[in-house]
Structure formats: structure tokens, C-alpha cells
mmCIF file of C-alpha atoms and ligand atoms in Angstrom:
data_model
loop_
_atom_site.group_PDB
_atom_site.id
_atom_site.type_symbol
_atom_site.label_atom_id
_atom_site.label_comp_id
_atom_site.label_asym_id
_atom_site.label_seq_id
_atom_site.Cartn_x
_atom_site.Cartn_y
_atom_site.Cartn_z
ATOM 1 C CA UNK D 1 92.489 89.461 213.901
ATOM 2 C CA UNK D 2 92.097 92.705 215.854
ATOM 3 C CA UNK D 3 94.998 95.293 215.734
ATOM 4 C CA UNK D 4 95.527 97.269 219.187
ATOM 5 C CA UNK D 5 95.671 100.481 217.019
ATOM 6 C CA UNK D 6 92.021 100.227 215.755
ATOM 7 C CA UNK D 7 91.198 100.093 219.462
ATOM 8 C CA UNK D 8 93.031 103.256 220.537
ATOM 9 C CA UNK D 9 95.656 101.499 222.565
ATOM 10 C CA UNK D 10 99.460 102.148 222.544
ATOM 11 C CA UNK D 11 102.243 99.525 222.724
ATOM 12 C CA UNK D 12 104.812 100.296 225.613
ATOM 13 C CA UNK D 13 108.008 101.295 223.506
ATOM 14 C CA UNK D 14 107.659 105.303 223.544
ATOM 15 C CA UNK D 15 106.485 105.298 227.112
ATOM 16 C CA UNK D 16 109.325 103.208 228.255
ATOM 17 C CA UNK D 17 111.649 105.351 226.262
ATOM 18 C CA UNK D 18 110.571 108.721 227.985
ATOM 19 C CA UNK D 19 110.123 106.859 231.301
ATOM 20 C CA UNK D 20 113.763 105.590 231.516
ATOM 21 C CA UNK D 21 115.187 108.839 230.265
ATOM 22 C CA UNK D 22 112.899 110.909 232.855
ATOM 23 C CA UNK D 23 113.843 108.795 235.882
ATOM 24 C CA UNK D 24 110.130 107.552 236.587
ATOM 25 C CA UNK D 25 108.178 104.368 236.217
ATOM 26 C CA UNK D 26 104.714 103.342 234.298
ATOM 27 C CA UNK D 27 102.224 101.947 236.719
ATOM 28 C CA UNK D 28 100.933 98.413 235.563
ATOM 29 C CA UNK D 29 97.832 97.767 237.443
ATOM 30 C CA UNK D 30 95.977 94.319 237.204
ATOM 31 C CA UNK D 31 92.413 94.258 236.591
ATOM 32 C CA UNK D 32 89.537 91.520 236.676
ATOM 33 C CA UNK D 33 86.397 93.743 237.250
ATOM 34 C CA UNK D 34 84.717 96.902 235.882
ATOM 35 C CA UNK D 35 85.107 98.842 239.135
ATOM 36 C CA UNK D 36 89.023 98.102 238.911
ATOM 37 C CA UNK D 37 89.028 99.170 235.424
ATOM 38 C CA UNK D 38 87.155 102.461 236.173
ATOM 39 C CA UNK D 39 89.244 103.322 239.190
ATOM 40 C CA UNK D 40 92.502 102.820 237.002
ATOM 41 C CA UNK D 41 91.154 105.040 234.197
ATOM 42 C CA UNK D 42 89.993 107.811 236.463
ATOM 43 C CA UNK D 43 93.280 107.777 238.427
ATOM 44 C CA UNK D 44 95.302 107.852 234.991
ATOM 45 C CA UNK D 45 93.103 110.793 233.607
ATOM 46 C CA UNK D 46 93.332 112.731 236.867
ATOM 47 C CA UNK D 47 96.962 112.485 237.094
ATOM 48 C CA UNK D 48 97.557 112.570 233.151
ATOM 49 C CA UNK D 49 99.740 109.472 233.411
ATOM 50 C CA UNK D 50 100.139 106.750 230.868
ATOM 51 C CA UNK D 51 99.020 103.601 232.274
ATOM 52 C CA UNK D 52 99.473 99.775 231.773
ATOM 53 C CA UNK D 53 96.207 97.671 232.339
ATOM 54 C CA UNK D 54 97.352 94.223 232.561
ATOM 55 C CA UNK D 55 95.535 90.740 232.396
ATOM 56 C CA UNK D 56 96.665 87.697 233.750
ATOM 57 C CA UNK D 57 95.678 84.036 232.929
ATOM 58 C CA UNK D 58 93.559 84.002 236.071
ATOM 59 C CA UNK D 59 91.759 87.165 235.108
ATOM 60 C CA UNK D 60 91.011 85.698 231.680
ATOM 61 C CA UNK D 61 89.686 82.633 233.216
ATOM 62 C CA UNK D 62 87.755 84.749 235.805
ATOM 63 C CA UNK D 63 86.197 87.447 233.665
ATOM 64 C CA UNK D 64 86.271 86.002 230.232
ATOM 65 C CA UNK D 65 89.158 87.185 227.686
ATOM 66 C CA UNK D 66 86.668 88.678 225.229
ATOM 67 C CA UNK D 67 85.109 90.647 227.726
ATOM 68 C CA UNK D 68 88.501 92.130 229.342
ATOM 69 C CA UNK D 69 89.540 92.935 225.625
ATOM 70 C CA UNK D 70 86.264 94.965 225.305
ATOM 71 C CA UNK D 71 86.892 96.664 228.604
ATOM 72 C CA UNK D 72 90.079 97.858 227.625
ATOM 73 C CA UNK D 73 88.719 99.150 224.554
ATOM 74 C CA UNK D 74 86.146 100.891 226.590
ATOM 75 C CA UNK D 75 88.755 102.207 229.053
ATOM 76 C CA UNK D 76 90.166 104.221 225.987
ATOM 77 C CA UNK D 77 86.879 105.838 225.301
ATOM 78 C CA UNK D 78 86.088 106.514 228.979
ATOM 79 C CA UNK D 79 89.334 108.533 229.552
ATOM 80 C CA UNK D 80 88.307 110.371 226.349
ATOM 81 C CA UNK D 81 84.835 110.959 227.986
ATOM 82 C CA UNK D 82 86.571 112.259 231.381
ATOM 83 C CA UNK D 83 88.539 114.682 229.366
ATOM 84 C CA UNK D 84 91.788 113.190 228.208
ATOM 85 C CA UNK D 85 91.999 113.744 224.587
ATOM 86 C CA UNK D 86 95.067 111.626 224.057
ATOM 87 C CA UNK D 87 95.196 108.743 226.712
ATOM 88 C CA UNK D 88 97.829 106.164 226.618
ATOM 89 C CA UNK D 89 96.663 102.856 227.710
ATOM 90 C CA UNK D 90 98.414 99.832 227.059
ATOM 91 C CA UNK D 91 96.590 96.346 227.285
ATOM 92 C CA UNK D 92 99.200 93.970 228.668
ATOM 93 C CA UNK D 93 99.169 90.116 229.007
ATOM 94 C CA UNK D 94 100.734 89.399 232.424
ATOM 95 C CA UNK D 95 102.583 86.067 232.814
ATOM 96 C CA UNK D 96 101.718 84.421 229.536
ATOM 97 C CA UNK D 97 103.160 80.951 229.931
ATOM 98 C CA UNK D 98 102.882 79.677 226.259
ATOM 99 C CA UNK D 99 103.349 81.125 222.641
ATOM 100 C CA UNK D 100 99.832 80.085 222.092
ATOM 101 C CA UNK D 101 98.235 82.290 225.010
ATOM 102 C CA UNK D 102 100.512 85.128 223.700
ATOM 103 C CA UNK D 103 99.631 84.831 220.153
ATOM 104 C CA UNK D 104 95.733 84.589 221.039
ATOM 105 C CA UNK D 105 95.969 87.746 222.961
ATOM 106 C CA UNK D 106 97.942 89.683 220.296
ATOM 107 C CA UNK D 107 95.312 88.384 217.664
ATOM 108 C CA UNK D 108 92.822 89.914 219.867
ATOM 109 C CA UNK D 109 93.914 93.179 220.246
ATOM 110 C CA UNK D 110 96.542 93.316 223.212
ATOM 111 C CA UNK D 111 99.172 95.998 222.738
ATOM 112 C CA UNK D 112 102.036 94.208 224.917
ATOM 113 C CA UNK D 113 102.637 90.669 226.073
ATOM 114 C CA UNK D 114 104.704 89.093 228.709
ATOM 115 C CA UNK D 115 106.101 85.773 227.896
ATOM 116 C CA UNK D 116 107.480 84.294 231.267
ATOM 117 C CA UNK D 117 109.743 81.352 230.764
ATOM 118 C CA UNK D 118 111.606 82.396 233.678
ATOM 119 C CA UNK D 119 111.095 78.905 235.228
ATOM 120 C CA UNK D 120 112.370 77.121 232.272
ATOM 121 C CA UNK D 121 115.963 76.204 231.645
ATOM 122 C CA UNK D 122 117.933 79.205 230.142
ATOM 123 C CA UNK D 123 118.021 78.044 226.346
ATOM 124 C CA UNK D 124 114.522 77.120 226.676
ATOM 125 C CA UNK D 125 113.487 80.486 227.969
ATOM 126 C CA UNK D 126 115.457 82.279 225.140
ATOM 127 C CA UNK D 127 113.622 80.227 222.371
ATOM 128 C CA UNK D 128 110.277 80.745 223.757
ATOM 129 C CA UNK D 129 110.799 84.429 224.252
ATOM 130 C CA UNK D 130 112.207 84.550 220.831
ATOM 131 C CA UNK D 131 109.316 83.034 219.172
ATOM 132 C CA UNK D 132 106.817 85.177 220.688
ATOM 133 C CA UNK D 133 108.853 88.371 219.961
ATOM 134 C CA UNK D 134 109.086 87.141 216.299
ATOM 135 C CA UNK D 135 105.329 86.876 216.140
ATOM 136 C CA UNK D 136 104.584 89.880 218.192
ATOM 137 C CA UNK D 137 106.656 92.382 216.311
ATOM 138 C CA UNK D 138 104.961 91.809 212.695
ATOM 139 C CA UNK D 139 102.020 93.532 214.420
ATOM 140 C CA UNK D 140 104.269 96.212 216.505
ATOM 141 C CA UNK D 141 103.147 94.486 219.877
ATOM 142 C CA UNK D 142 106.069 94.843 222.367
ATOM 143 C CA UNK D 143 107.064 91.810 224.401
ATOM 144 C CA UNK D 144 108.412 91.727 228.197
ATOM 145 C CA UNK D 145 110.532 88.653 229.031
ATOM 146 C CA UNK D 146 111.808 87.355 232.554
ATOM 147 C CA UNK D 147 115.173 86.470 233.624
ATOM 148 C CA UNK D 148 115.313 85.090 237.315
ATOM 149 C CA UNK D 149 112.482 83.927 239.352
ATOM 150 C CA UNK D 150 110.274 85.544 241.800
ATOM 151 C CA UNK D 151 108.993 83.743 244.843
ATOM 152 C CA UNK D 152 105.275 84.013 245.806
ATOM 153 C CA UNK D 153 101.874 83.131 244.715
ATOM 154 C CA UNK D 154 99.834 85.190 242.032
ATOM 155 C CA UNK D 155 96.912 83.455 240.189
ATOM 156 C CA UNK D 156 98.387 80.586 238.533
ATOM 157 C CA UNK D 157 102.118 81.771 238.910
ATOM 158 C CA UNK D 158 103.751 80.449 241.971
ATOM 159 C CA UNK D 159 107.393 79.724 243.204
ATOM 160 C CA UNK D 160 108.588 78.736 246.533
ATOM 161 C CA UNK D 161 111.911 80.269 246.217
ATOM 162 C CA UNK D 162 113.299 83.366 244.499
ATOM 163 C CA UNK D 163 116.386 83.310 242.256
ATOM 164 C CA UNK D 164 118.101 86.715 241.519
ATOM 165 C CA UNK D 165 118.599 87.618 237.944
ATOM 166 C CA UNK D 166 122.232 86.868 236.782
ATOM 167 C CA UNK D 167 123.576 90.153 235.386
ATOM 168 C CA UNK D 168 126.072 88.152 233.219
ATOM 169 C CA UNK D 169 123.056 86.664 231.366
ATOM 170 C CA UNK D 170 121.130 89.953 230.289
ATOM 171 C CA UNK D 171 123.167 90.869 227.364
ATOM 172 C CA UNK D 172 123.085 87.617 225.665
ATOM 173 C CA UNK D 173 119.114 87.086 226.616
ATOM 174 C CA UNK D 174 118.074 90.566 225.518
ATOM 175 C CA UNK D 175 120.058 90.375 222.213
ATOM 176 C CA UNK D 176 119.214 86.753 221.320
ATOM 177 C CA UNK D 177 115.609 87.151 222.047
ATOM 178 C CA UNK D 178 114.773 90.807 220.626
ATOM 179 C CA UNK D 179 112.551 91.564 223.797
ATOM 180 C CA UNK D 180 111.344 94.989 224.371
ATOM 181 C CA UNK D 181 111.688 95.067 228.109
ATOM 182 C CA UNK D 182 113.067 92.461 230.704
ATOM 183 C CA UNK D 183 111.453 91.692 234.152
ATOM 184 C CA UNK D 184 114.260 90.826 236.705
ATOM 185 C CA UNK D 185 114.319 89.372 240.311
ATOM 186 C CA UNK D 186 115.839 91.394 242.897
ATOM 187 C CA UNK D 187 113.751 90.323 245.943
ATOM 188 C CA UNK D 188 110.525 91.282 245.268
ATOM 189 C CA UNK D 189 107.621 88.770 245.311
ATOM 190 C CA UNK D 190 104.050 88.164 244.296
ATOM 191 C CA UNK D 191 100.998 88.508 246.777
ATOM 192 C CA UNK D 192 100.577 90.104 250.091
ATOM 193 C CA UNK D 193 102.884 87.978 252.201
ATOM 194 C CA UNK D 194 106.291 88.651 250.575
ATOM 195 C CA UNK D 195 108.519 88.102 253.740
ATOM 196 C CA UNK D 196 108.171 86.179 256.874
ATOM 197 C CA UNK D 197 108.478 88.319 260.111
ATOM 198 C CA UNK D 198 111.716 86.336 260.765
ATOM 199 C CA UNK D 199 113.284 87.931 257.486
ATOM 200 C CA UNK D 200 112.431 91.265 258.718
ATOM 201 C CA UNK D 201 113.897 93.742 261.434
ATOM 202 C CA UNK D 202 111.518 95.447 263.810
ATOM 203 C CA UNK D 203 112.085 99.266 263.687
ATOM 204 C CA UNK D 204 109.924 101.307 265.912
ATOM 205 C CA UNK D 205 107.242 98.774 266.130
ATOM 206 C CA UNK D 206 107.090 98.094 262.321
ATOM 207 C CA UNK D 207 108.434 95.205 260.543
ATOM 208 C CA UNK D 208 110.912 96.346 257.921
ATOM 209 C CA UNK D 209 111.696 93.779 255.139
ATOM 210 C CA UNK D 210 115.331 93.270 253.768
ATOM 211 C CA UNK D 211 116.249 95.743 251.135
ATOM 212 C CA UNK D 212 115.887 95.058 247.324
ATOM 213 C CA UNK D 213 119.215 94.062 245.616
ATOM 214 C CA UNK D 214 119.898 97.314 244.297
ATOM 215 C CA UNK D 215 123.444 96.139 243.237
ATOM 216 C CA UNK D 216 122.130 93.804 241.068
ATOM 217 C CA UNK D 217 119.750 96.312 239.269
ATOM 218 C CA UNK D 218 122.630 98.704 238.990
ATOM 219 C CA UNK D 219 124.899 95.940 237.300
ATOM 220 C CA UNK D 220 122.171 95.241 234.978
ATOM 221 C CA UNK D 221 121.727 98.563 234.177
ATOM 222 C CA UNK D 222 125.325 99.163 233.187
ATOM 223 C CA UNK D 223 125.425 96.249 231.116
ATOM 224 C CA UNK D 224 122.119 97.163 229.186
ATOM 225 C CA UNK D 225 122.307 100.949 229.326
ATOM 226 C CA UNK D 226 118.741 102.587 228.678
ATOM 227 C CA UNK D 227 117.206 99.032 228.317
ATOM 228 C CA UNK D 228 113.674 99.203 229.950
ATOM 229 C CA UNK D 229 113.499 97.022 233.373
ATOM 230 C CA UNK D 230 110.215 95.705 234.964
ATOM 231 C CA UNK D 231 109.526 95.013 238.681
ATOM 232 C CA UNK D 232 107.033 92.319 239.404
ATOM 233 C CA UNK D 233 105.514 91.927 243.011
ATOM 234 C CA UNK D 234 105.775 95.498 243.895
ATOM 235 C CA UNK D 235 102.815 95.846 246.079
ATOM 236 C CA UNK D 236 103.556 97.623 249.434
ATOM 237 C CA UNK D 237 100.680 96.037 251.186
ATOM 238 C CA UNK D 238 99.603 99.242 253.156
ATOM 239 C CA UNK D 239 99.317 98.537 256.943
ATOM 240 C CA UNK D 240 96.088 100.714 257.124
ATOM 241 C CA UNK D 241 94.151 98.558 254.650
ATOM 242 C CA UNK D 242 95.354 95.411 256.297
ATOM 243 C CA UNK D 243 94.352 96.733 259.591
ATOM 244 C CA UNK D 244 90.873 97.714 258.155
ATOM 245 C CA UNK D 245 90.447 94.232 256.839
ATOM 246 C CA UNK D 246 91.452 92.643 260.179
ATOM 247 C CA UNK D 247 89.239 95.197 261.999
ATOM 248 C CA UNK D 248 86.255 94.343 260.089
ATOM 249 C CA UNK D 249 86.321 90.542 260.270
ATOM 250 C CA UNK D 250 89.200 89.803 257.833
ATOM 251 C CA UNK D 251 92.056 87.332 259.138
ATOM 252 C CA UNK D 252 95.431 88.581 257.441
ATOM 253 C CA UNK D 253 98.377 87.607 259.422
ATOM 254 C CA UNK D 254 101.888 88.709 258.666
ATOM 255 C CA UNK D 255 101.161 90.654 255.326
ATOM 256 C CA UNK D 256 104.231 92.340 254.431
ATOM 257 C CA UNK D 257 105.162 94.310 251.303
ATOM 258 C CA UNK D 258 107.834 96.367 249.556
ATOM 259 C CA UNK D 259 108.363 99.765 251.027
ATOM 260 C CA UNK D 260 107.493 102.512 248.974
ATOM 261 C CA UNK D 261 110.735 104.402 249.398
ATOM 262 C CA UNK D 262 112.400 101.410 247.597
ATOM 263 C CA UNK D 263 110.151 101.625 244.788
ATOM 264 C CA UNK D 264 110.638 105.234 244.506
ATOM 265 C CA UNK D 265 114.222 104.724 244.326
ATOM 266 C CA UNK D 266 113.943 101.871 241.879
ATOM 267 C CA UNK D 267 111.600 104.294 239.697
ATOM 268 C CA UNK D 268 114.409 106.677 239.277
ATOM 269 C CA UNK D 269 116.612 103.750 237.516
ATOM 270 C CA UNK D 270 115.974 101.996 234.397
ATOM 271 C CA UNK D 271 113.084 100.552 236.154
ATOM 272 C CA UNK D 272 110.226 101.709 233.930
ATOM 273 C CA UNK D 273 107.288 99.421 234.761
ATOM 274 C CA UNK D 274 106.267 98.637 237.975
ATOM 275 C CA UNK D 275 103.532 95.856 238.578
ATOM 276 C CA UNK D 276 100.915 96.352 241.419
ATOM 277 C CA UNK D 277 97.919 93.900 241.843
ATOM 278 C CA UNK D 278 97.829 93.020 245.765
ATOM 279 C CA UNK D 279 97.361 96.573 246.924
ATOM 280 C CA UNK D 280 94.332 96.860 244.646
ATOM 281 C CA UNK D 281 92.936 93.656 246.091
ATOM 282 C CA UNK D 282 93.620 94.966 249.732
ATOM 283 C CA UNK D 283 92.118 98.236 248.899
ATOM 284 C CA UNK D 284 88.890 96.855 247.551
ATOM 285 C CA UNK D 285 88.547 94.147 250.412
ATOM 286 C CA UNK D 286 89.206 96.678 253.212
ATOM 287 C CA UNK D 287 86.457 99.030 251.777
ATOM 288 C CA UNK D 288 83.932 96.230 251.224
ATOM 289 C CA UNK D 289 84.488 94.543 254.445
ATOM 290 C CA UNK D 290 84.038 98.084 256.441
ATOM 291 C CA UNK D 291 81.261 99.119 254.390
ATOM 292 C CA UNK D 292 79.135 95.971 254.795
ATOM 293 C CA UNK D 293 80.081 95.948 258.699
ATOM 294 C CA UNK D 294 78.900 99.594 259.081
ATOM 295 C CA UNK D 295 75.851 99.014 257.097
ATOM 296 C CA UNK D 296 74.652 95.460 257.567
ATOM 297 C CA UNK D 297 71.460 96.107 256.070
ATOM 298 C CA UNK D 298 72.939 96.723 252.634
ATOM 299 C CA UNK D 299 72.542 94.383 249.901
ATOM 300 C CA UNK D 300 72.972 96.370 246.559
ATOM 301 C CA UNK D 301 76.225 95.741 245.076
ATOM 302 C CA UNK D 302 76.644 99.505 244.362
ATOM 303 C CA UNK D 303 76.344 100.570 247.894
ATOM 304 C CA UNK D 304 79.750 98.673 248.819
ATOM 305 C CA UNK D 305 81.286 98.473 245.366
ATOM 306 C CA UNK D 306 81.226 102.391 245.184
ATOM 307 C CA UNK D 307 83.362 102.918 248.223
ATOM 308 C CA UNK D 308 85.523 99.986 246.864
ATOM 309 C CA UNK D 309 86.186 101.693 243.745
ATOM 310 C CA UNK D 310 86.995 105.178 245.484
ATOM 311 C CA UNK D 311 89.318 103.419 247.660
ATOM 312 C CA UNK D 312 91.119 101.983 244.747
ATOM 313 C CA UNK D 313 91.393 104.846 242.841
ATOM 314 C CA UNK D 314 92.786 106.766 245.868
ATOM 315 C CA UNK D 315 95.452 104.116 245.943
ATOM 316 C CA UNK D 316 96.150 104.203 242.184
ATOM 317 C CA UNK D 317 96.492 107.958 242.298
ATOM 318 C CA UNK D 318 98.946 107.592 245.351
ATOM 319 C CA UNK D 319 101.092 105.393 243.618
ATOM 320 C CA UNK D 320 101.196 107.622 240.325
ATOM 321 C CA UNK D 321 101.901 110.760 242.147
ATOM 322 C CA UNK D 322 103.922 109.610 245.263
ATOM 323 C CA UNK D 323 105.734 106.445 244.324
ATOM 324 C CA UNK D 324 106.182 106.087 240.613
ATOM 325 C CA UNK D 325 106.407 109.743 239.562
ATOM 326 C CA UNK D 326 104.229 109.212 236.050
ATOM 327 C CA UNK D 327 102.014 111.931 236.854
ATOM 328 C CA UNK D 328 101.809 114.743 233.885
ATOM 329 C CA UNK D 329 103.933 112.283 231.758
ATOM 330 C CA UNK D 330 101.404 111.773 228.929
ATOM 331 C CA UNK D 331 103.292 112.785 225.555
ATOM 332 C CA UNK D 332 100.521 115.551 225.032
ATOM 333 C CA UNK D 333 101.550 117.036 228.290
ATOM 334 C CA UNK D 334 105.496 117.007 227.960
HETATM 335 P P1 LIG Q 1 101.929 92.170 243.762
HETATM 336 O O1 LIG Q 1 101.352 90.730 244.151
HETATM 337 O O2 LIG Q 1 103.130 92.699 244.725
HETATM 338 O O3 LIG Q 1 100.906 93.217 243.598
HETATM 339 O O4 LIG Q 1 102.459 91.858 242.153
HETATM 340 C C1 LIG Q 1 101.928 91.990 240.810
HETATM 341 C C2 LIG Q 1 102.487 91.313 240.087
HETATM 342 O O5 LIG Q 1 103.891 91.405 239.857
HETATM 343 C C3 LIG Q 1 101.765 91.152 238.735
HETATM 344 O O6 LIG Q 1 102.425 90.539 237.838
#
């Protein structure tokens, strides 16, 4: 049994409290590789932002659970080496689907876990979330649960249709489960194809997706004042990255994300954690495709992974500073 505190990690409780009060959101970036981890840490240190590094079940299968855990421990040491004396780094399980998986992560040093029972009947979702909370809280590990279903595909999580969170359920759910934060469904979805072109309106040659259901978000905020809310599926799928991918041999059709203005607006509310994975994948792929197309003789992975890491770092910094507003929000800076 390893406690996250011994690894220099923190849970989400204090940072969420400050984010809700301060009207900004903490970035939750998924990682699978060393380059993603390095880019996340460099961006967080440069902007003096707290950060959530999250690992999905797919990431655990790809990179190995133990390796990812040591990478998070390494992330804390790396942040200090880069000059950040008191980094606030959370190691979070994204979309845990069983009690056993959550327990396994808690036992190996995660500081936060998500138990996603959103696809289950309501009472089963409550029971599963409560079981995870009861275990996690013994070790001061924070728990995110979910109400409502997001559409889209991400690693092993997929749903054909979304179901918005029902505001009338949130008080009962948060009280009975004791969860520390609640992921809600208000129109975001996983992946790089969040909307079909038919769902969008063409404005000045750009496809604009339907707005998020801010009325539902505000109703939830009214019912649970100050309670930390989480938005999954919040990549904005930047067109310049999609165009670079397509220009250099890729084929991404109708890739559409959440406009950044809407995420900026959500960050000012009780939404205090915003999940971004696809944008990192796009930034990495675009840089690698461009580099290899322009340097066909290169075969040393460092030659193409270095620009990929730079491009991800640029994207993470942009999200932190221009979208979520978490720059300069380390406890030691405030
Ligand atoms: P995106 O696919 O929009 O990046 O969402 C990631 C996510 O919600 C991880 O849980």
C-alpha cells in the first residue's frame, strides 16, 4: 500500500474549493506517454498552475499501471527540478468502472479516482459510488462520480447517445454517495468527432456546434451551491491541428469540438475540472506527421517526438492561460 502523500501528490479537495470560489477551472490532462507527462509538467510549472494528470483504463493497458504511477511520482520531482517548490499535482483515475479498479489505484498511490457508474440504473450508480467513496476517504483520496451519460468514444468508454444530467437527482446523489465532485452531462462528448456537420450551423465558413446546456449547469449550481462540477469531453479540436494532420497525409473528416468561449464561460461557474485528452492527441499527431513529411530521412524518435512535445506543451499552456484561467493559482502564489 502506497499513500499518494508519500509521492508528493495532492488530492483535489483544496484546489477545487479555490477554483470554485475563484471562478476558474483546473486542467485535467490525460497522459499515456513520457512526452505527454513532460509537456504537462512543463506547462503547469511555467504557468504556476495546479494540474490533474489523469490515467484511463486504456492508458493503464497501454503503458502499464506501475509505470504510469512512477511517472506521476517523477512528475512531482521534475516539477521541483524545473523550479516549482510546491507543485500541486493530482494523479487521477479517469473513468474507473469497478470498485476493484478504483481500490487498486488508491492502493498504489493515486490521489483521486473517478467511479463512472453513469451507465447503470440510478440506485446501482449510488451504491457503487458510495462503496468507492467509503474506501477512498479512509486514505483521504477524493472521488469523482458521474450523473448523466456523455456520447462519444474514448478508450473503452463509449455511448451512442448522450443523456443530460437530471438536476432533480443531484442533491440526493451527492448526499448519499458522499462524492467530492460530480461529472455532469450538458452536451460535451468524448473524442474528436463530437457533433455531426448536420447538428452545426455554418457561420463565416466555420461549423459552429449547438451550445452547451448552460441552463442545466445553472440549475445544478443552484441546487448544490459551491459543489465542484466536472466537465468531461472538453477538447475544442483546433482546426489548425486538424488541417495540419490532413495536409500531411492524415484523414480526419468532420472533426468538431467544443468552442473555447463556452469552456471559458463554464470555467467561471462551479465547473472546476475540465477534461482534455483529444486535443493533446491531435497536437502530437499533427507535429509528428508534419515533421516526418518534411524530414523523410529521420528515423530517430527524438527527432519527431521533440516537436510533438513542444506542440503539446504550447496547447496545454494555451488552455491553462486562455481558456481555464488556472495560471498563477498555486496555493503558494496566491
Ligand atoms: P476529450 O475527448 O474531449 O478530450 O475528452 C476527454 C475526457 O473527457 C477524458 O475523460
